XYZ file of C-alpha atoms in Angstrom:
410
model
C -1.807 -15.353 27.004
C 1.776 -14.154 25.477
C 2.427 -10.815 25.541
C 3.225 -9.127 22.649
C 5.628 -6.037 22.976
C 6.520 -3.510 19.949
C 10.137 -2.541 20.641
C 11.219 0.219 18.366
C 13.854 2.362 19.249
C 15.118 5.319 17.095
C 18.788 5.024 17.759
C 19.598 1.631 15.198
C 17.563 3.036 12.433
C 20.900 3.721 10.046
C 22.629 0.321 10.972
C 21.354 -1.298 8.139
C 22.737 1.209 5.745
C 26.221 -0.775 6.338
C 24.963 -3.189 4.214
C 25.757 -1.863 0.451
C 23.534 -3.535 -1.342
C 20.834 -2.592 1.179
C 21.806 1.359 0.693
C 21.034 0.430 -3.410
C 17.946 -1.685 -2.559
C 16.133 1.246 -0.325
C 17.071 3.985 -2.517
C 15.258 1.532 -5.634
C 12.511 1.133 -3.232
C 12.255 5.284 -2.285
C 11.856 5.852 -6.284
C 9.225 2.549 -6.641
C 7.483 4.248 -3.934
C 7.470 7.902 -4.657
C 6.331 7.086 -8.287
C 3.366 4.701 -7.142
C 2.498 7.763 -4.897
C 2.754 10.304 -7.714
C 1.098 7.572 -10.310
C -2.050 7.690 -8.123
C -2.394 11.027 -8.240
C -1.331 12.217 -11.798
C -3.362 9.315 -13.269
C -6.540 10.083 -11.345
C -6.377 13.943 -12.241
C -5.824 13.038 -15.953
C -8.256 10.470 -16.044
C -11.097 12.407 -14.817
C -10.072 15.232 -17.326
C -11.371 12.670 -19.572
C -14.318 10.646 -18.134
C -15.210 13.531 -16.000
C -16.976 10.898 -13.689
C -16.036 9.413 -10.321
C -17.482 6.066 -11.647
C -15.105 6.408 -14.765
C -12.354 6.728 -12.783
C -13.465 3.743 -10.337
C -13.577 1.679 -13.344
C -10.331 2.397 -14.679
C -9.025 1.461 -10.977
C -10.542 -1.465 -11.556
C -9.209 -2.696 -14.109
C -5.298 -1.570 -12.696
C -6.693 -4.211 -9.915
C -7.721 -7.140 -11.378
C -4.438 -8.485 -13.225
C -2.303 -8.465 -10.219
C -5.451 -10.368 -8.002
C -5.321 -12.672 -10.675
C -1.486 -12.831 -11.009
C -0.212 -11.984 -7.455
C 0.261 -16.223 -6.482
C 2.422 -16.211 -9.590
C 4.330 -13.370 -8.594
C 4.673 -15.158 -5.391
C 5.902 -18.274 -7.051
C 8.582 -15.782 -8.961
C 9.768 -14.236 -5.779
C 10.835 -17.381 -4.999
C 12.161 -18.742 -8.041
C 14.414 -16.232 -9.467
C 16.261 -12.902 -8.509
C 14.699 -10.365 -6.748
C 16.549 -7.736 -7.725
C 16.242 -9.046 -11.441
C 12.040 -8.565 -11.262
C 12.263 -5.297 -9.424
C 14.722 -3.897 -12.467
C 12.690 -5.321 -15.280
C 9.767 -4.302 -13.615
C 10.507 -0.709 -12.813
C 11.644 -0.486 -16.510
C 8.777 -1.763 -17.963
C 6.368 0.921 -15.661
C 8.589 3.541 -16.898
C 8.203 2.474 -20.990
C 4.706 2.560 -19.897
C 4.612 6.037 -18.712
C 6.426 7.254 -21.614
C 3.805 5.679 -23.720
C 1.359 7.619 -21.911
C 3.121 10.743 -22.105
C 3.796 10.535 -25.539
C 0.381 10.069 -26.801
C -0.472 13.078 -24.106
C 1.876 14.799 -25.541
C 0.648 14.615 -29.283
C -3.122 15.189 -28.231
C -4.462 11.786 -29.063
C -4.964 10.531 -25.804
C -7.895 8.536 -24.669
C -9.808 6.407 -22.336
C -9.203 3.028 -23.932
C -5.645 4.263 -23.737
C -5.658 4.677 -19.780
C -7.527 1.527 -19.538
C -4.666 -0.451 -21.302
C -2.178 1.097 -19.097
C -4.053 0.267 -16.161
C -3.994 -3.253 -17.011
C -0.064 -3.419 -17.984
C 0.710 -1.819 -14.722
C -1.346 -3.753 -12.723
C 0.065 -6.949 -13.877
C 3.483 -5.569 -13.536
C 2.797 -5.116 -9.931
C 1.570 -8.266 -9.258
C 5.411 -9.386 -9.743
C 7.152 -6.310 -8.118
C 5.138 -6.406 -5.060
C 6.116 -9.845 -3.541
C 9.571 -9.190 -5.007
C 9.839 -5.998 -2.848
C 8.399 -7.688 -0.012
C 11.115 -10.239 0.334
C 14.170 -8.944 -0.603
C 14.827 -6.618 2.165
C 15.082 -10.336 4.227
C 17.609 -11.644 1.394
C 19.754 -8.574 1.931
C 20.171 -8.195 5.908
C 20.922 -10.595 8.903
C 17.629 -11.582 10.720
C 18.516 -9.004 13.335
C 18.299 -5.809 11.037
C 15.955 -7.653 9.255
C 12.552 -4.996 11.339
C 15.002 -2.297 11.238
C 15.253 -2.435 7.172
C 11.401 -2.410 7.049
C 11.069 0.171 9.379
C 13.117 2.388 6.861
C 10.821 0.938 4.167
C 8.395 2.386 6.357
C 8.852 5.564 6.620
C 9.968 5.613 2.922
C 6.435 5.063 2.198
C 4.583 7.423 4.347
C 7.352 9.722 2.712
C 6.059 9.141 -0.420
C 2.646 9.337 0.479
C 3.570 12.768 1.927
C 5.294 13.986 -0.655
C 4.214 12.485 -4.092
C 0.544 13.478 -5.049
C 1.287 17.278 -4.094
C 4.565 17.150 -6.438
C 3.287 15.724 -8.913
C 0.041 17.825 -8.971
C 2.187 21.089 -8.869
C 4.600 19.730 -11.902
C 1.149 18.869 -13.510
C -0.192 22.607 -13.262
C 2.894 24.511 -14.464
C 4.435 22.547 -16.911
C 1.577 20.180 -17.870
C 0.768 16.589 -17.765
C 3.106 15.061 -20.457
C 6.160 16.744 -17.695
C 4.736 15.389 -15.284
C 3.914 11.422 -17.164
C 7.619 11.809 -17.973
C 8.918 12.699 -14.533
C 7.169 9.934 -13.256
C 8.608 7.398 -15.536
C 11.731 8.939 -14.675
C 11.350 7.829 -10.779
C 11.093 4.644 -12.053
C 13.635 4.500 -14.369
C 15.936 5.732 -11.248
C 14.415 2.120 -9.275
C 15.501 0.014 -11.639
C 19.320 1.799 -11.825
C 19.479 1.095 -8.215
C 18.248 -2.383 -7.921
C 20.776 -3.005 -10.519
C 22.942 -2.366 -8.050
C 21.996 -4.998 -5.363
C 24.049 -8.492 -5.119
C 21.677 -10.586 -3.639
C 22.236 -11.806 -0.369
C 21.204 -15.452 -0.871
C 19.912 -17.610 -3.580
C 16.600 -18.357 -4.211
C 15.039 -21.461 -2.657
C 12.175 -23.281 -5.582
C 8.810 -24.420 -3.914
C 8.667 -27.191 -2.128
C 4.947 -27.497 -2.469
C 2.289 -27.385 -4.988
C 0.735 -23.612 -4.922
C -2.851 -24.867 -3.556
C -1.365 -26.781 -0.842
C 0.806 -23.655 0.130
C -2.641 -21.476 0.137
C -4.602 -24.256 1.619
C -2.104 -24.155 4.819
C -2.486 -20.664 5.162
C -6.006 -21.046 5.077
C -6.091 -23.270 7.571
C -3.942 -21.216 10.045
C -6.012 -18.586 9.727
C -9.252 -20.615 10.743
C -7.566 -22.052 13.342
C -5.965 -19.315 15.311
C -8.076 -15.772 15.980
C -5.064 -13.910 16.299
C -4.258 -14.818 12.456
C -7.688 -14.823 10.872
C -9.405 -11.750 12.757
C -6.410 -9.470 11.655
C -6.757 -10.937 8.067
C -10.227 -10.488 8.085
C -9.992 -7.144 9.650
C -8.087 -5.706 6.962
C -10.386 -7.296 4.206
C -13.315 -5.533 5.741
C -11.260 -2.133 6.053
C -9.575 -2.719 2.281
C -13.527 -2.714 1.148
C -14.069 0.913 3.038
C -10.990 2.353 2.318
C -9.612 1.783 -0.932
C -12.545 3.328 -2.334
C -12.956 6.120 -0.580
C -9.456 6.911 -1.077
C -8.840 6.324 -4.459
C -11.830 7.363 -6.175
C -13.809 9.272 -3.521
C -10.866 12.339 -2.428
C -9.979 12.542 -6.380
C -13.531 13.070 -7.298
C -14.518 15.302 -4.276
C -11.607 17.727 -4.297
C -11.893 17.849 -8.630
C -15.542 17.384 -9.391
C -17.196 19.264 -5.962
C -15.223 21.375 -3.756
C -13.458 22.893 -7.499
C -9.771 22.942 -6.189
C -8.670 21.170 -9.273
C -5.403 18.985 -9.380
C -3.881 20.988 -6.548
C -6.862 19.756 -4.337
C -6.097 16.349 -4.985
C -2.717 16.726 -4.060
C -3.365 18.457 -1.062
C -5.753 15.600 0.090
C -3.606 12.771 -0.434
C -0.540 14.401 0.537
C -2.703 15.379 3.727
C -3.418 11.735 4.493
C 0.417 11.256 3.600
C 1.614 13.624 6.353
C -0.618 11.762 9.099
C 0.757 8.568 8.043
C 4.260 9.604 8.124
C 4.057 11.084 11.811
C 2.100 7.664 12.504
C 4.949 5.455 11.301
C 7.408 7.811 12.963
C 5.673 7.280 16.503
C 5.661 3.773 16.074
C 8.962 3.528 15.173
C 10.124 5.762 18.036
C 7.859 3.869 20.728
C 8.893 1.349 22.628
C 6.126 -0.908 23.813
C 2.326 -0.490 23.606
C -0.242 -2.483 26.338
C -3.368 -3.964 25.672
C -2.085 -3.890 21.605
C -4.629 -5.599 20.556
C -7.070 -2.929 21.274
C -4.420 -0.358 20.323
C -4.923 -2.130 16.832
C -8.913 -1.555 16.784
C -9.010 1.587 17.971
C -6.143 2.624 15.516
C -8.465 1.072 12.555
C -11.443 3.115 14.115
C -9.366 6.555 14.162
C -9.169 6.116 10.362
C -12.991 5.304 10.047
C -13.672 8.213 11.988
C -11.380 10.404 10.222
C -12.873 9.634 6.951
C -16.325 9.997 8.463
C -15.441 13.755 9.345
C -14.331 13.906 5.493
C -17.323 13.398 4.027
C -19.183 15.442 6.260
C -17.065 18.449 5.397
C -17.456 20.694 3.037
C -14.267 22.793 2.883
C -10.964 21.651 1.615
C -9.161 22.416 4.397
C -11.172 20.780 6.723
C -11.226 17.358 4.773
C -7.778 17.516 4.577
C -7.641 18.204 8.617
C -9.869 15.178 8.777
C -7.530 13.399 6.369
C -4.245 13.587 7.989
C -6.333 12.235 11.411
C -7.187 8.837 9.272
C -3.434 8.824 8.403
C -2.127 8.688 11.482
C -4.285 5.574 12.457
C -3.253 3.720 9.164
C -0.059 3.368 10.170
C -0.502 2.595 13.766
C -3.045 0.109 12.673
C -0.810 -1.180 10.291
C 2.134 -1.702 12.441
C 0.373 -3.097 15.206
C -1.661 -5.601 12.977
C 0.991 -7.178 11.248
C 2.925 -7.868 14.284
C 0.316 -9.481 16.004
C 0.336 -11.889 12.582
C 3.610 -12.183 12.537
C 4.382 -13.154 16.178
C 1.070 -15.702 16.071
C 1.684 -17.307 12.992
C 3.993 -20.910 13.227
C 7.077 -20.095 11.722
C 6.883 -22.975 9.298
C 3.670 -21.026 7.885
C 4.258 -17.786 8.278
C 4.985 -16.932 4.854
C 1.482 -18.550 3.763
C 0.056 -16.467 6.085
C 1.504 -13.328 5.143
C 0.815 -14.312 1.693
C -2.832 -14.105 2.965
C -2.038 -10.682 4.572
C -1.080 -9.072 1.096
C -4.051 -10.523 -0.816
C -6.025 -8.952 2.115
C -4.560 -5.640 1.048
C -5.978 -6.053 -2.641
C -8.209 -8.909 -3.031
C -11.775 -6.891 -2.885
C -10.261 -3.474 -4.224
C -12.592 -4.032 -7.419
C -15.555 -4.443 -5.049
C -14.484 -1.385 -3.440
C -13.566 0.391 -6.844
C -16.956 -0.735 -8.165
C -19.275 -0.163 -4.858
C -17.237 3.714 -4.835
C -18.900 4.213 -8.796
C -21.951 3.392 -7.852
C -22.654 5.329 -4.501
C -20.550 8.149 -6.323
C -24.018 7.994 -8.986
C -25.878 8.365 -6.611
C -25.104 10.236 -3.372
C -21.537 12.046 -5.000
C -18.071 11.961 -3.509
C -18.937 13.002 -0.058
C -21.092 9.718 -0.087
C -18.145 7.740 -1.074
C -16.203 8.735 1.392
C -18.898 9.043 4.541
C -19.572 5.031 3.719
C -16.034 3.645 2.975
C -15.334 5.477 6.802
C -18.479 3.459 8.198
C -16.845 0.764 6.633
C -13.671 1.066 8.393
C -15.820 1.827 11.586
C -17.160 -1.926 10.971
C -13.838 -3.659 11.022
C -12.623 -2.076 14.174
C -15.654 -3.473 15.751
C -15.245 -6.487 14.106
C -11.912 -6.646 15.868
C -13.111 -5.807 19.342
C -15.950 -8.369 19.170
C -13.164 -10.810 19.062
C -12.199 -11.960 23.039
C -8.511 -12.688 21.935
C -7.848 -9.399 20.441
C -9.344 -7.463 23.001
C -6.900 -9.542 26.047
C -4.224 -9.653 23.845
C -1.675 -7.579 26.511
């Protein structure tokens, strides 16, 4: 059995920050991520101003979801075809000529439903391209050796953002309103696509060699071949189903529609789950080697079931948001510890198939969950959505420990 080792240490973080075009990539990639953050947030609170319905909401999620499932191969097939930094800019741009659209029509009073819907989908299919972009050019940019210590900086710019985003932009929506707020979003963005401007890529971009359903077929078949591939993968499908909406549509609806705390609440809860993830991805960047990390991985996955359990139990804000920043913490030891075990058990002539397969994993059943969320939200109310997204989560970590290789993976 090989044994798989995390080796983080916290003293080569800033090396790659000699790299100049990295220092213009990760700032580009602090703004994407801070305004995806914020986005969540801002949208959700204005959106249920409107529908006044978790279901609403879960339906306008939807449809932010679908286009870039349906697109995210030919994203892919982009990545690899032209400049990274090129999709990132345009991208970024476009998001933030979408914001202002938003704003605008906020702004003059005429905003509506069909309005947020049509946003969703333009975002959504803008995504679909920025996300594999942003996924491979930190590789383009640094030797192979700085190559973990440029995503560990990604990182922690997420959990950052995370941390960070949904209470700004909740706080800039209460005291100067949300058209300030729309705009300083779109203003984040605009600041991404100034910095990957910036960035000379490091290498030119290789076309496909193979027809795209022979690429996913290979992947496929990796995955069904070798546990240590597929039961991640599969792991993280079963999670994405619990998860997604019981974070996105169940803590909007439960801090706004039943607890009362209004757009500040659903700040405070994401930004709570923020603040457990960014201590998480600090410990794991600061550790040095975990045993047994297979197991680590499950029972990672099960502290964020169990932390969302305790959420929907509870009934004051404080104590969901206690709860909250529990669930955090194992999202991004789970997340860390996961994807290396992919990425060190994949072949290397595959691995990017695979990984492809990871990032669908991440978004391929978000409707389901979107949809699922609505309809126990009719029925048994935001606390609901969030108790059974937790069980959810609950199921993949035992998925994961029914499997023999995970659990004597040293």
């Amino acid at each position: 059995m090989r044994t798989l080792t995390l080796n983080f240490t916290g003293l080569g973080f800033l090396v790659p920050f000699e790299v100049v075009s990295f220092r213009w990539a990760w700032g580009g990639l602090v703004c994407s991520l801070f305004s995806d953050q914020a986005q969540a947030a801002l949208l959700a609170v204005v959106a249920l101003n409107l529908v006044g319905s978790a279901s609403g909401w879960a339906a306008i999620l939807t449809a932010q979801a679908v286009p870039r499932i349906l697109l995210i191969v030919v994203g892919g097939v982009a990545a690899d075809r032209l400049h990274l930094q090129a999709i990132l800019r345009v991208g970024n741009a476009l998001q933030a000529l979408a914001l202002v659209s938003i704003a605008a029509l906020d702004h003059i009073g005429v905003l509506s439903v069909p309005d947020l819907y049509a946003f969703a989908v333009v975002y959504g299919a803008l995504a679909a391209f920025t996300a594999p972009a942003a996924d491979a050019l930190i590789p383009s940019l640094l030797p192979p050796e700085l190559v973990r210590r440029g995503n560990a900086l990604r990182s922690l710019a997420l959990n950052v953002g995370r941390f960070l985003g949904p209470p700004a932009v909740t706080t800039l929506l209460v005291v100067a309103g949300a058209t300030v707020a729309l705009v300083g979003v779109a203003a984040l963005c605009a600041a991404a696509a100034l910095s990957f401007g910036q960035v000379t890529a490091g290498g030119r971009q290789q076309r496909a060699a193979e027809p795209l359903f022979d690429q996913a077929r290979a992947g496929l078949t990796v995955a069904a071949s070798q546990p240590l591939v597929g039961v991640p993968i599969l792991m993280l499908v079963i999670f994405n189903v619990g998860y997604s909406g019981a974070t996105f549509v169940g803590l909007p609806a439960l801090a706004r529609l039943e607890l009362g705390a209004g757009a500040q609440g659903v700040g405070l809860l994401l930004g709570s789950l923020g603040a457990g993830a960014l201590v998480g991805a600090v410990t794991m960047l600061l550790i040095s080697s975990i045993p047994r990390v297979g197991c680590f991985a499950c029972l990672a996955i099960a502290t964020v079931g169990l932390g969302l359990v305790g959420a929907g139990m509870a009934h004051s804000l404080w104590t969901v948001a206690t709860c909250l920043a529990v669930a955090g913490l194992g999202i991004s030891c789970a997340a860390v510890a996961l994807l290396t075990i992919v990425q060190v058990h994949a072949p290397v002539e595959t691995r990017g198939r695979v990984l492809a397969l990871w990032s669908l994993a991440f978004t391929g059943l978000t409707p389901l969950s979107y949809a699922l969320a609505g309809l126990v939200g009719e029925r048994l109310g935001a606390h609901g959505i969030i108790l059974l997204g937790g069980v959810c989560v609950l199921g993949a970590a035992g998925f994961g420990l029914l499997s023999r290789p995970m659990r004597q993976l040293a």
